[in-house]
CSV table of C-alpha atoms and ligand atoms in Angstrom, one decimal:
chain,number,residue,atom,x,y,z
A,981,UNK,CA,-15.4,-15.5,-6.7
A,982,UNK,CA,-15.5,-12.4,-9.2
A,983,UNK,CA,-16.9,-9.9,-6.9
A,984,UNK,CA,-19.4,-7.9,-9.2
A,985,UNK,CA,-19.8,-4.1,-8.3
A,986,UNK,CA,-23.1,-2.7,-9.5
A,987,UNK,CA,-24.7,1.1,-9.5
A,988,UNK,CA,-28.1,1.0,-8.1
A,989,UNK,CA,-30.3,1.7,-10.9
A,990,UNK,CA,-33.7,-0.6,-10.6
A,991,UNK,CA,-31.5,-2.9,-13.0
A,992,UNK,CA,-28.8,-3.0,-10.8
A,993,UNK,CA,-31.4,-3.6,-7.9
A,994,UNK,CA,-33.0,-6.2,-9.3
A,995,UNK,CA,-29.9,-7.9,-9.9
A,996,UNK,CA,-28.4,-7.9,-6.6
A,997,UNK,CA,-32.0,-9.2,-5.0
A,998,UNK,CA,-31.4,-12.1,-7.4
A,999,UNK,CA,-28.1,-13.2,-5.8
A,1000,UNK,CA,-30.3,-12.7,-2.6
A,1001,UNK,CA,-32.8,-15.0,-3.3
A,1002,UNK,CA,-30.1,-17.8,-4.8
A,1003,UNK,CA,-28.9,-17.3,-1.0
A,1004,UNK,CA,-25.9,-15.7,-2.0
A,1005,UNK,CA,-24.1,-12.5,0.1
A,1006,UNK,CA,-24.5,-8.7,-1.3
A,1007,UNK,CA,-23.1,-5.5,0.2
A,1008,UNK,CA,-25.9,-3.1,0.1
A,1009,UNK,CA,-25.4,1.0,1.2
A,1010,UNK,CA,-27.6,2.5,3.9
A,1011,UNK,CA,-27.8,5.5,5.8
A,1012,UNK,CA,-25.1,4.5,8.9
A,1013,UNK,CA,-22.8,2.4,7.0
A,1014,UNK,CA,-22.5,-0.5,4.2
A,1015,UNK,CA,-24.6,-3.7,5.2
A,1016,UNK,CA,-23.5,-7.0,4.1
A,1017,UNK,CA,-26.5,-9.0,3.5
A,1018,UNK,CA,-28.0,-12.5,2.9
A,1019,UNK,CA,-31.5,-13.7,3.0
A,1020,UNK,CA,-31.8,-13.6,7.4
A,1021,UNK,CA,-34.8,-16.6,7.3
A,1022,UNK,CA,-32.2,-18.8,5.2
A,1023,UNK,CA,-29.7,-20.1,7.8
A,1024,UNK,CA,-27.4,-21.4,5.2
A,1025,UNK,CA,-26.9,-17.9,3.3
A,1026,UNK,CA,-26.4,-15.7,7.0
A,1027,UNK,CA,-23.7,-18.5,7.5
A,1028,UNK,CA,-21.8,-16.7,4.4
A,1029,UNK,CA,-21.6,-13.5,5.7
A,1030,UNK,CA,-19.6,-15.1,9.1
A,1031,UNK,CA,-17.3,-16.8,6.7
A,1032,UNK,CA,-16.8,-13.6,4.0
A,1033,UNK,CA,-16.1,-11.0,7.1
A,1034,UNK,CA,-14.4,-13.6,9.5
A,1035,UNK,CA,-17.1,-12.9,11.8
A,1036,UNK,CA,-17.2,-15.1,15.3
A,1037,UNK,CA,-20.2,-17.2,15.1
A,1038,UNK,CA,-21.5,-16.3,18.8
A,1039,UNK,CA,-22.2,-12.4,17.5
A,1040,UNK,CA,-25.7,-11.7,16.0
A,1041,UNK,CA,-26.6,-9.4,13.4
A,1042,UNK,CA,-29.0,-7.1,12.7
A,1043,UNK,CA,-32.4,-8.2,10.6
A,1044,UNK,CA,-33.3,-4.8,8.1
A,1045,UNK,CA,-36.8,-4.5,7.2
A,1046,UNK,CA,-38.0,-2.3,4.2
A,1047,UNK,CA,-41.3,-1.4,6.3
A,1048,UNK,CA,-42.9,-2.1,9.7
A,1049,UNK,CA,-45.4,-4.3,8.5
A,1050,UNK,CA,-42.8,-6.6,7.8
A,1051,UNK,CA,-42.4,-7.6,11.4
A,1052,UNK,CA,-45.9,-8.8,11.3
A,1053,UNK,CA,-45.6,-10.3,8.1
A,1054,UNK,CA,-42.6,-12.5,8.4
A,1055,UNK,CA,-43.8,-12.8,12.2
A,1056,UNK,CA,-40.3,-12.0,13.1
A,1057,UNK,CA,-41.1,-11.5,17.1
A,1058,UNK,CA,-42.9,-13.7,19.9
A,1059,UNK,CA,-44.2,-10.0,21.0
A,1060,UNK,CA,-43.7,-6.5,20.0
A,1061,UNK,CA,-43.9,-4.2,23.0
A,1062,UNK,CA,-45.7,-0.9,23.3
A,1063,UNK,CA,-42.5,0.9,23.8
A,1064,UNK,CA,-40.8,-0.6,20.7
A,1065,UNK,CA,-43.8,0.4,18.8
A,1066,UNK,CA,-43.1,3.9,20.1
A,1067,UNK,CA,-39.4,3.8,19.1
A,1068,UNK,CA,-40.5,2.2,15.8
A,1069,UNK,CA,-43.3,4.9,15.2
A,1070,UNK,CA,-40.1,7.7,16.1
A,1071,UNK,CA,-37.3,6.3,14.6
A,1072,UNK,CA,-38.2,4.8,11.4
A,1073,UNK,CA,-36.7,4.6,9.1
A,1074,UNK,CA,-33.7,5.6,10.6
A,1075,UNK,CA,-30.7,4.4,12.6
A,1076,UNK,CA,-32.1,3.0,15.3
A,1077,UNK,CA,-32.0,-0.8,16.5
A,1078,UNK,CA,-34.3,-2.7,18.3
A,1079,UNK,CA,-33.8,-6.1,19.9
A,1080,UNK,CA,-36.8,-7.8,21.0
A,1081,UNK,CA,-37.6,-11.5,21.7
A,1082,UNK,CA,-37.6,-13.6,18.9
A,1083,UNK,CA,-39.9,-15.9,17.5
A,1084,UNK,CA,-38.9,-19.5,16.0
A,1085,UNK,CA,-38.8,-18.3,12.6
A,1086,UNK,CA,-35.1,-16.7,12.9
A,1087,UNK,CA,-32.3,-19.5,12.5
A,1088,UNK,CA,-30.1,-19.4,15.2
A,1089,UNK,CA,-27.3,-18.2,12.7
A,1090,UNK,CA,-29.1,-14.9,13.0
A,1091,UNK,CA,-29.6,-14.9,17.1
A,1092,UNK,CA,-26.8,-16.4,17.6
A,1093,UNK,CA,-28.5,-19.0,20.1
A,1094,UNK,CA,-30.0,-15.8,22.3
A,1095,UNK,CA,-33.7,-16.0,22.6
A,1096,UNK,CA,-33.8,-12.1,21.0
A,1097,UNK,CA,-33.5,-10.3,17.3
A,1098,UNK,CA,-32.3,-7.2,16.6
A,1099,UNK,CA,-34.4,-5.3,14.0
A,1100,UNK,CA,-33.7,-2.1,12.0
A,1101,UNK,CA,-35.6,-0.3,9.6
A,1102,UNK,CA,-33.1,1.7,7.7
A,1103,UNK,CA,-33.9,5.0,5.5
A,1104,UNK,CA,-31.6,4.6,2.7
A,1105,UNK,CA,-34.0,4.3,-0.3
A,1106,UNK,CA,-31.3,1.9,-2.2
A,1107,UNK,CA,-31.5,-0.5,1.2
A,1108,UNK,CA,-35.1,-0.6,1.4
A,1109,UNK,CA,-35.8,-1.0,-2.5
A,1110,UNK,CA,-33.2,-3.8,-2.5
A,1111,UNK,CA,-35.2,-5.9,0.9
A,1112,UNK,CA,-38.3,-5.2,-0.9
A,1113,UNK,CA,-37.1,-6.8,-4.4
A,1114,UNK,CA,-35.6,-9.4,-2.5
A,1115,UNK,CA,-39.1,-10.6,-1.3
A,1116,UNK,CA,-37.4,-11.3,2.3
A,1117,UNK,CA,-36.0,-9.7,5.4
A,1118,UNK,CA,-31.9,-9.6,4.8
A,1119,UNK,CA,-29.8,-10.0,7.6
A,1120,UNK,CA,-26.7,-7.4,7.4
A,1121,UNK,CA,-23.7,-6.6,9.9
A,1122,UNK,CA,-21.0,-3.7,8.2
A,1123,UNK,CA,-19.8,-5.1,5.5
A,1124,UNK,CA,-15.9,-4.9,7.2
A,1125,UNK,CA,-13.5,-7.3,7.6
A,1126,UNK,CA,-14.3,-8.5,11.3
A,1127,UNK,CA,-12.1,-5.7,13.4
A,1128,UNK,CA,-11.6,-3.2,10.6
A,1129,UNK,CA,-13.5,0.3,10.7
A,1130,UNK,CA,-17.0,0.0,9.3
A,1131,UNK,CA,-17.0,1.0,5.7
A,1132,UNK,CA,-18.8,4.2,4.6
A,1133,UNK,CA,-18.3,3.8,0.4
A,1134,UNK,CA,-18.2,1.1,-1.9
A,1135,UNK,CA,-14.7,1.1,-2.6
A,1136,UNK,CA,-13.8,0.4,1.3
A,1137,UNK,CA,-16.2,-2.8,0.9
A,1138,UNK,CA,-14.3,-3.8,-2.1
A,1139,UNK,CA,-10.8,-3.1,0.0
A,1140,UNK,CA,-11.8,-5.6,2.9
A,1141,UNK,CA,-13.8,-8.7,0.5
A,1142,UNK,CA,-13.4,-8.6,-3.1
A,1143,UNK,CA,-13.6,-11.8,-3.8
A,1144,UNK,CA,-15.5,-13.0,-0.8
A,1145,UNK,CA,-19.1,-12.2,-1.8
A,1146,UNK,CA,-20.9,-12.0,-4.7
A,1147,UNK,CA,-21.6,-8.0,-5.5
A,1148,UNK,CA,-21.5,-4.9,-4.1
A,1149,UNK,CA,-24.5,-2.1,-4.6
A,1150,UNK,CA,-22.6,1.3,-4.7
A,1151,UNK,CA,-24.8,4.0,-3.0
A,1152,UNK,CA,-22.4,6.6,-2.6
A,1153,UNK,CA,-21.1,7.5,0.8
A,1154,UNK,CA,-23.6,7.1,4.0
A,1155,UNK,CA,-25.0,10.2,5.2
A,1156,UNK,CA,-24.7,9.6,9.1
A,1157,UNK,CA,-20.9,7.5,9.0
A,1158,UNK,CA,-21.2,5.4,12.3
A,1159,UNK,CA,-23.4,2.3,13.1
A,1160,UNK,CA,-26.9,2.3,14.5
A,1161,UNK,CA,-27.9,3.2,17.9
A,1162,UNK,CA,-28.5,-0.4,19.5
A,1163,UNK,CA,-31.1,-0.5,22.3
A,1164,UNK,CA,-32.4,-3.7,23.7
A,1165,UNK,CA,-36.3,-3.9,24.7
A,1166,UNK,CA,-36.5,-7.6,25.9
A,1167,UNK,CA,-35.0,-6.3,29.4
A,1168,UNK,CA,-37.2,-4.6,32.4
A,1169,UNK,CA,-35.7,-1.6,31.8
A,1170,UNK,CA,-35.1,-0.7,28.0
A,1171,UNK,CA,-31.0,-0.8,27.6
A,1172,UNK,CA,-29.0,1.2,25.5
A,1173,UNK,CA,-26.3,-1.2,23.9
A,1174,UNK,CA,-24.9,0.7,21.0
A,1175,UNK,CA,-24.7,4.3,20.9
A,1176,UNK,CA,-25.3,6.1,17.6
A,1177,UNK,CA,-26.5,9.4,15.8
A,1178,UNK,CA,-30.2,8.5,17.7
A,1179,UNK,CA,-28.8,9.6,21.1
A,1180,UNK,CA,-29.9,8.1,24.6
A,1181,UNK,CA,-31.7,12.2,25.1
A,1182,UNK,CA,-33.9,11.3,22.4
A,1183,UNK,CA,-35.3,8.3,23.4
A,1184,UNK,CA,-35.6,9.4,26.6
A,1185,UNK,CA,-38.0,12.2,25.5
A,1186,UNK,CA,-40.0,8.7,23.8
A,1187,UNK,CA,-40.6,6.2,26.5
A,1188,UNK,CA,-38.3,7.5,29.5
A,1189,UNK,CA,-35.5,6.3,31.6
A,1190,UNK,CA,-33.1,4.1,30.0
A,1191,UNK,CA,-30.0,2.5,31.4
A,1192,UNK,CA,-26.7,2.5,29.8
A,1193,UNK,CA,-25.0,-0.7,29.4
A,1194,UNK,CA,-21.6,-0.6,31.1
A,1195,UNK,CA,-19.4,-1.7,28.3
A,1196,UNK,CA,-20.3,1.3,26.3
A,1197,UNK,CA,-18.3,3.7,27.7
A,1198,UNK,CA,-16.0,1.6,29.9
A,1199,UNK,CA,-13.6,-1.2,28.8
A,1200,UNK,CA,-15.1,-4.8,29.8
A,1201,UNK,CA,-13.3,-7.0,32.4
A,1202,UNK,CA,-12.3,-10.2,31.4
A,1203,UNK,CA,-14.8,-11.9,33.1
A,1204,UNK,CA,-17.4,-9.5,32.8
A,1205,UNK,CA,-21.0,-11.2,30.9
A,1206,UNK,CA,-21.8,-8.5,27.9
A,1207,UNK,CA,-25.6,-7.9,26.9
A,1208,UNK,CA,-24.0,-7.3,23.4
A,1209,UNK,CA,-21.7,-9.8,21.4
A,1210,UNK,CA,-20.2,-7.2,19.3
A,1211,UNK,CA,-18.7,-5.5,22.4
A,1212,UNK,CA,-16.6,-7.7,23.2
A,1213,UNK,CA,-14.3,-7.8,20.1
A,1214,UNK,CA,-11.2,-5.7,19.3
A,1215,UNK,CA,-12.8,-2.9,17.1
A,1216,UNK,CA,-12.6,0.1,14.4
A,1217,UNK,CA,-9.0,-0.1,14.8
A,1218,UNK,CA,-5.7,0.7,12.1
A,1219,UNK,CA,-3.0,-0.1,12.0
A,1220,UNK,CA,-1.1,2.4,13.2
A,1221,UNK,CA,-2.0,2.4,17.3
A,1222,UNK,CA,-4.6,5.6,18.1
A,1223,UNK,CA,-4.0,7.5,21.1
A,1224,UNK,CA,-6.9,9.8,22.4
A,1225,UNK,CA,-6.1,13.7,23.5
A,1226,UNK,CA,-8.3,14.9,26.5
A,1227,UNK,CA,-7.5,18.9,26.3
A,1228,UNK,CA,-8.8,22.2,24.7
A,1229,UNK,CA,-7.4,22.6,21.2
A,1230,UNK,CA,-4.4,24.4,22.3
A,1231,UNK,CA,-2.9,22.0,24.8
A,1232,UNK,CA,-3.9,19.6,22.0
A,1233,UNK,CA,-2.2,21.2,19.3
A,1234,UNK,CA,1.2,21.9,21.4
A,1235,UNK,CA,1.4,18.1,22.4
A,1236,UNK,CA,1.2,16.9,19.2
A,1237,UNK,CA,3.6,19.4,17.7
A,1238,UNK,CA,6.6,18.4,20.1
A,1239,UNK,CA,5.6,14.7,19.1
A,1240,UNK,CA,6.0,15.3,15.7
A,1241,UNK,CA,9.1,17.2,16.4
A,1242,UNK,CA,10.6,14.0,18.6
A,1243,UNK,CA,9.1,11.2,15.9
A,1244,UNK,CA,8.1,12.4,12.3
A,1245,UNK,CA,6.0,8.8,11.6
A,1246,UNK,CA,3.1,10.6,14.0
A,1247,UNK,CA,-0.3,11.3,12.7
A,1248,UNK,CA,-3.4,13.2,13.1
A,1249,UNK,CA,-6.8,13.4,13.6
A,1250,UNK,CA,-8.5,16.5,14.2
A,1251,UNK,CA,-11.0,19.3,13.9
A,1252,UNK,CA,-11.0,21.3,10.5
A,1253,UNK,CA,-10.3,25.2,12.5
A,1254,UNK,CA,-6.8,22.8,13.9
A,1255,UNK,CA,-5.5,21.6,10.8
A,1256,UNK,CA,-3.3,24.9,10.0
A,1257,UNK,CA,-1.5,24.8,13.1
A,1258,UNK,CA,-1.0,21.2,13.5
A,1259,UNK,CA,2.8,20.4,11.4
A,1260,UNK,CA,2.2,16.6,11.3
A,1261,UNK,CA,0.0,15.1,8.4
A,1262,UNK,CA,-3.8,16.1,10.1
A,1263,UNK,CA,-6.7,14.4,8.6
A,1264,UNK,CA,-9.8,16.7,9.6
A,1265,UNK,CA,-13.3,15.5,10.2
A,1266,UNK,CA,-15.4,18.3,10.8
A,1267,UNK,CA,-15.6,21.4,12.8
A,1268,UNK,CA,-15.0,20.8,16.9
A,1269,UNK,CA,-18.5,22.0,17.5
A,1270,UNK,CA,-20.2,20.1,14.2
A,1271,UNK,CA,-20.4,16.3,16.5
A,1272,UNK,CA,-22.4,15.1,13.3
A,1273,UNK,CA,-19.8,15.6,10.6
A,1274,UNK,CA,-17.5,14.4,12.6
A,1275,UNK,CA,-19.6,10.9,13.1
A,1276,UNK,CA,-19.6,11.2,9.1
A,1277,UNK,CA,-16.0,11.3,8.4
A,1278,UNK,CA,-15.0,9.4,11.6
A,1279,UNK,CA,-14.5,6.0,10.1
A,1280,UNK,CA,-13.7,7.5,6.6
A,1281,UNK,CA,-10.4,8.8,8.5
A,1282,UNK,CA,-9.5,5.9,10.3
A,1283,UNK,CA,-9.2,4.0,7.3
A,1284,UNK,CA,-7.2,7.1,5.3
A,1285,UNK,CA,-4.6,6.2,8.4
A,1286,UNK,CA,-3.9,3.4,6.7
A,1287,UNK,CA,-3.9,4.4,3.3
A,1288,UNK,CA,-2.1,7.9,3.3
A,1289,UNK,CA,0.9,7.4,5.1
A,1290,UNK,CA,2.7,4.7,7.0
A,1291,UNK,CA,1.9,6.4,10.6
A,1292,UNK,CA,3.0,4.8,13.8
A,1293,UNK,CA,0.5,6.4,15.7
A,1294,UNK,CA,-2.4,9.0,15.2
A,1295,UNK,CA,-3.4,10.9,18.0
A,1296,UNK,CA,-7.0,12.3,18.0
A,1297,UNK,CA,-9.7,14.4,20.3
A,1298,UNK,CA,-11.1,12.6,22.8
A,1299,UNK,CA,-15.3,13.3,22.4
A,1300,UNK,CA,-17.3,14.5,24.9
A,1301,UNK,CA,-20.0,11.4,26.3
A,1302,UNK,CA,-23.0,12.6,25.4
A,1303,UNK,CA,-25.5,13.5,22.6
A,1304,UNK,CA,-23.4,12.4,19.3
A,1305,UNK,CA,-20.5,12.4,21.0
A,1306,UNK,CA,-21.2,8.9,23.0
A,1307,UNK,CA,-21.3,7.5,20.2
A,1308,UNK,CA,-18.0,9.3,18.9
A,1309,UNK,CA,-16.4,8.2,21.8
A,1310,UNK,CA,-17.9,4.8,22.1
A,1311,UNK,CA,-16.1,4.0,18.5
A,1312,UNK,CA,-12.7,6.3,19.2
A,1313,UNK,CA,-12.1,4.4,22.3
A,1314,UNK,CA,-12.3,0.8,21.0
A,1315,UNK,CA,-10.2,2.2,18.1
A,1316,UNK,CA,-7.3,3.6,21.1
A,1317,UNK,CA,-7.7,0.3,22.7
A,1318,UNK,CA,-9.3,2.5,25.8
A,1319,UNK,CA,-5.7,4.6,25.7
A,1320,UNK,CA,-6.3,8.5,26.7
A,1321,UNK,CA,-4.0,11.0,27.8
A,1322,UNK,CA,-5.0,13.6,30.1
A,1323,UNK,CA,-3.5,17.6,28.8
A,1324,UNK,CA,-5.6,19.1,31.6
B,1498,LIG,O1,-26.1,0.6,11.3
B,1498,LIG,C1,-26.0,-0.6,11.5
B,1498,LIG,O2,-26.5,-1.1,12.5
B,1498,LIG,C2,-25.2,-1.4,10.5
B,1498,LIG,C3,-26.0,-1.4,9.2
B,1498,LIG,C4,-25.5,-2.3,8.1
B,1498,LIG,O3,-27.4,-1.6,9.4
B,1498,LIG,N1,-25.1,-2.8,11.0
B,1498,LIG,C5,-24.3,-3.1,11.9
B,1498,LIG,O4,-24.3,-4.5,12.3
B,1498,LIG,O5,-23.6,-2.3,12.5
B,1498,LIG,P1,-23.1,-5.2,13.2
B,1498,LIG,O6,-23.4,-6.6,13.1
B,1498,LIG,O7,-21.8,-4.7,12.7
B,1498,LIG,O8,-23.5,-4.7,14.6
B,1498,LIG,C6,-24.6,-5.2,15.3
B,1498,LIG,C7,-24.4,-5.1,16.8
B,1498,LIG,C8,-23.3,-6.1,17.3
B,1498,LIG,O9,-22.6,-5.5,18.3
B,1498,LIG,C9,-24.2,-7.2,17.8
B,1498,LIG,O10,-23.5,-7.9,18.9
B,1498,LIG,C10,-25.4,-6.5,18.3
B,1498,LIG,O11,-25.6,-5.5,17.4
B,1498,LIG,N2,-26.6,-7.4,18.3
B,1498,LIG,C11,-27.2,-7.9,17.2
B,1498,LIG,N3,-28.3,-8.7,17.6
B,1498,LIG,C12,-28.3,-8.7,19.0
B,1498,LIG,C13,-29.1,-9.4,20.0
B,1498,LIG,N4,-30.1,-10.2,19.7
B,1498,LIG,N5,-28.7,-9.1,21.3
B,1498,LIG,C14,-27.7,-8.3,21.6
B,1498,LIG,N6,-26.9,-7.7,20.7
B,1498,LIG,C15,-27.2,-7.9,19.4
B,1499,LIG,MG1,-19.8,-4.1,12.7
C-alpha cells in the first residue's frame, strides 16, 4: 500500500474522512500525540489498526469524539455518570480519557471483550474536523509501531508504517507530547489508569478522591490482573537501553561524565541549563523546572536516540511523581525497563 501523506487543508480533510468511511486506517494529529484511526462502530476497519501497528488484540483503544453530544448520539455508553459529566464538562476538549461502561453498539474489537469504552474528546481542531467529516466516532491508539515511543510529528508515523495504512494527516508537532491522562469511571472509586498532562491534583479539585492504579508507578508482577491492557506491554522504549538518574544535577552531571570517559557509545538526556557541562552527546528537553516542555519533547528524544547516534545507553533524570511529572515518570520508567540508580 502507497501510504499517501496529506496537509490538512479542508481538501486534505475531506480526503482522509473518505478512506474513513471506505473502512480504511488514517493517522490523524491531535493535541497528545498522532492517533491512528478507523471508523470505531465498524469492527472490520478497528481490526486494521491491530494489524498495521502489531497491536495485541486483548488491548482496547480509545473512541475520539468531535463533541459531547456525540456520546448521546451514537449511544456509545449503557450510562454516563454524573462524575464523568463533570470531568467531561472540565476537561473537554482536552487530554483526558474516560472509560465508562459500554453499550452494545461498540464491537468487541474496540473493548477488547471488557464490558467498558474508553472515550476522549480531543482539542486539536485537525482531529475533531476530520471525526466530524467522517460522519462517525474513529477509534485511535498512537499511531506507533506496538512498543515504539508514541509519535509526536508526521514524519515519526511515516518512520514506523509507511506502507501499512492508507494516509497520514500532517498537523505539525502535538502541543502537549505524551498520551492522555486515562481514568476509569466504571469502578466505585474513580481510578486513575494513565497519567498525563491532566494530573491526578486536578481532578481531584473536580469530583474528589481518586485512587491510583498500582501499575502506574510500580512495575507489575507477573501474576498481577491490570485494570489497563496497555500496561502490561514493553513500552516507549529505544534501542539503546535507558537508565534513569535519581540526583541533583550535579551528582548527575559528574556520573555521566566519568561514564562517558570509561565508554564513549553513552548518551544523554537532560535538562537544557545541563547540556554545556555534560561531554557526551546530550539531547535537551526543556528546562528542569519547565515539567511541561519536557512532556513535549520527551518522546521526540527518545526517538532522536535512535536516529542521532548509535548509543548503547542513554541515561536521563529521573522525574519527580507528581503533577506532570507522574506522567514523566510513568513513560521514562517503562522506557528504563523500571532501571534507576540512586546518586543520593
Ligand atoms: O492521547 C491519547 O490517548 C492517544 C491519542 C491518539 O488520543 N491515544 C492513545 O491510545 O494513547 P493508546 O491505545 O496508545 O492507549 C490507550 C490506553 C491503553 O493503555 C489501553 O489499554 C487503555 O488506554 N484502555 C483503552 N480502553 C480501555 C478500557 N476499556 N479499559 C481499560 N483500559 C483501556
Ligand atoms: Mg500507545
Amino acid at each position: 500500500m502507497n501510504t499517501l501523506l496529506l496537509g490538512n487543508t479542508k481538501e486534505d480533510i475531506k480526503t482522509a474522512a473518505k478512506f474513513l468511511k471506505n473502512g480504511g486506517v488514517v493517522a490523524m494529529p491531535t493535541e497528545t500525540v498522532y492517533g491512528l484511526a478507523a471508523d470505531a462502530l465498524n469492527g472490520d476497519a478497528v481490526k486494521k489498526i491491530f494489524l498495521a501497528k502489531r497491536r495485541p488484540m486483548d488491548n482496547p483503544l480509545i473512541v475520539h469524539i468531535s463533541e459531547i453530544e456525540d456520546i448521546k448520539r451514537f449511544n456509545l455508553v449503557s450510562d454516563f455518570p454524573q462524575k464523568a459529566k463533570m470531568l467531561a464538562e472540565h476537561f473537554w476538549p482536552g487530554p483526558l480519557t474516560i472509560i465508562m461502561n459500554k453499550s452494545d453498539i461498540i464491537p468487541d474489537e474496540v473493548s477488547a471483550g471488557l464490558s467498558t469504552v474508553a472515550i476522549r474528546l480531543p482539542s486539536h481542531e485537525v482531529a475533531r474536523n476530520l471525526i466530524k467529516e467522517s460522519g462517525t466516532v474513529l477509534a485511535a491508539p498512537s499511531a506507533n509501531r506496538s512498543g515504539s515511543p508514541s509519535p509526536t510529528t508526521a514524519q515519526h508515523v511515516l518512520n514506523d508504517l509507511s506502507g501499512d495504512i492508507e494516509a497520514v494527516v500532517d498537523g505539525g508537532m502535538c502541543d502537549v507530547g505524551l498520551e492522555s491522562t486515562v481514568i476509569t469511571l466504571a469502578t466505585k472509586t474513580p481510578r486513575l489508569l494513565r497519567p498525563g498532562l491532566v494530573t491526578v491534583e486536578e481532578i481531584e479539585a473536580v469530583i474528589g478522591k481518586i485512587d491510583v492504579d498500582h501499575a502506574v508507578l510500580f512495575k507489575l508482577k507477573s501474576d498481577e490482573k491490570v485494570a489497563s491492557p496497555g500496561m502490561k506491554y514493553k513500552h516507549y522504549a529505544p534501542k539503546a537501553k535507558v537508565v534513569l538518574l535519581n540526583g541533583e544535577s550535579d551528582k548527575f552531571i559528574s556520573f555521566v561524565n566519568d561514564e562517558y570517559a570509561k565508554d564513549s557509545t553513552v548518551g544523554v538526556i537532560c535538562y537544557d541549563e545541563d547540556v554545556q557541562s555534560i561531554n557526551a552527546k546530550a539531547i535537551p528537553i526543556g528546562k528542569a523546572d519547565d515539567l511541561e516542555t519536557q512532556a513535549h519533547l520527551l518522546f521526540y528524544a527518545l526517538r532522536q536516540v535512535d536516529e542521532l547516534d548509535s548509543f548503547t545507553t542513554v541515561y536521563a533524570h529521573c522525574p519527580i511523581k507528581t503533577g506532570v511529572g507522574m506522567a514523566l515518570y510513568n513513560r521514562l520508567i517503562r522506557a528504563a525497563s523500571f532501571e534507576v540508580i540512586d546518586l543520593e
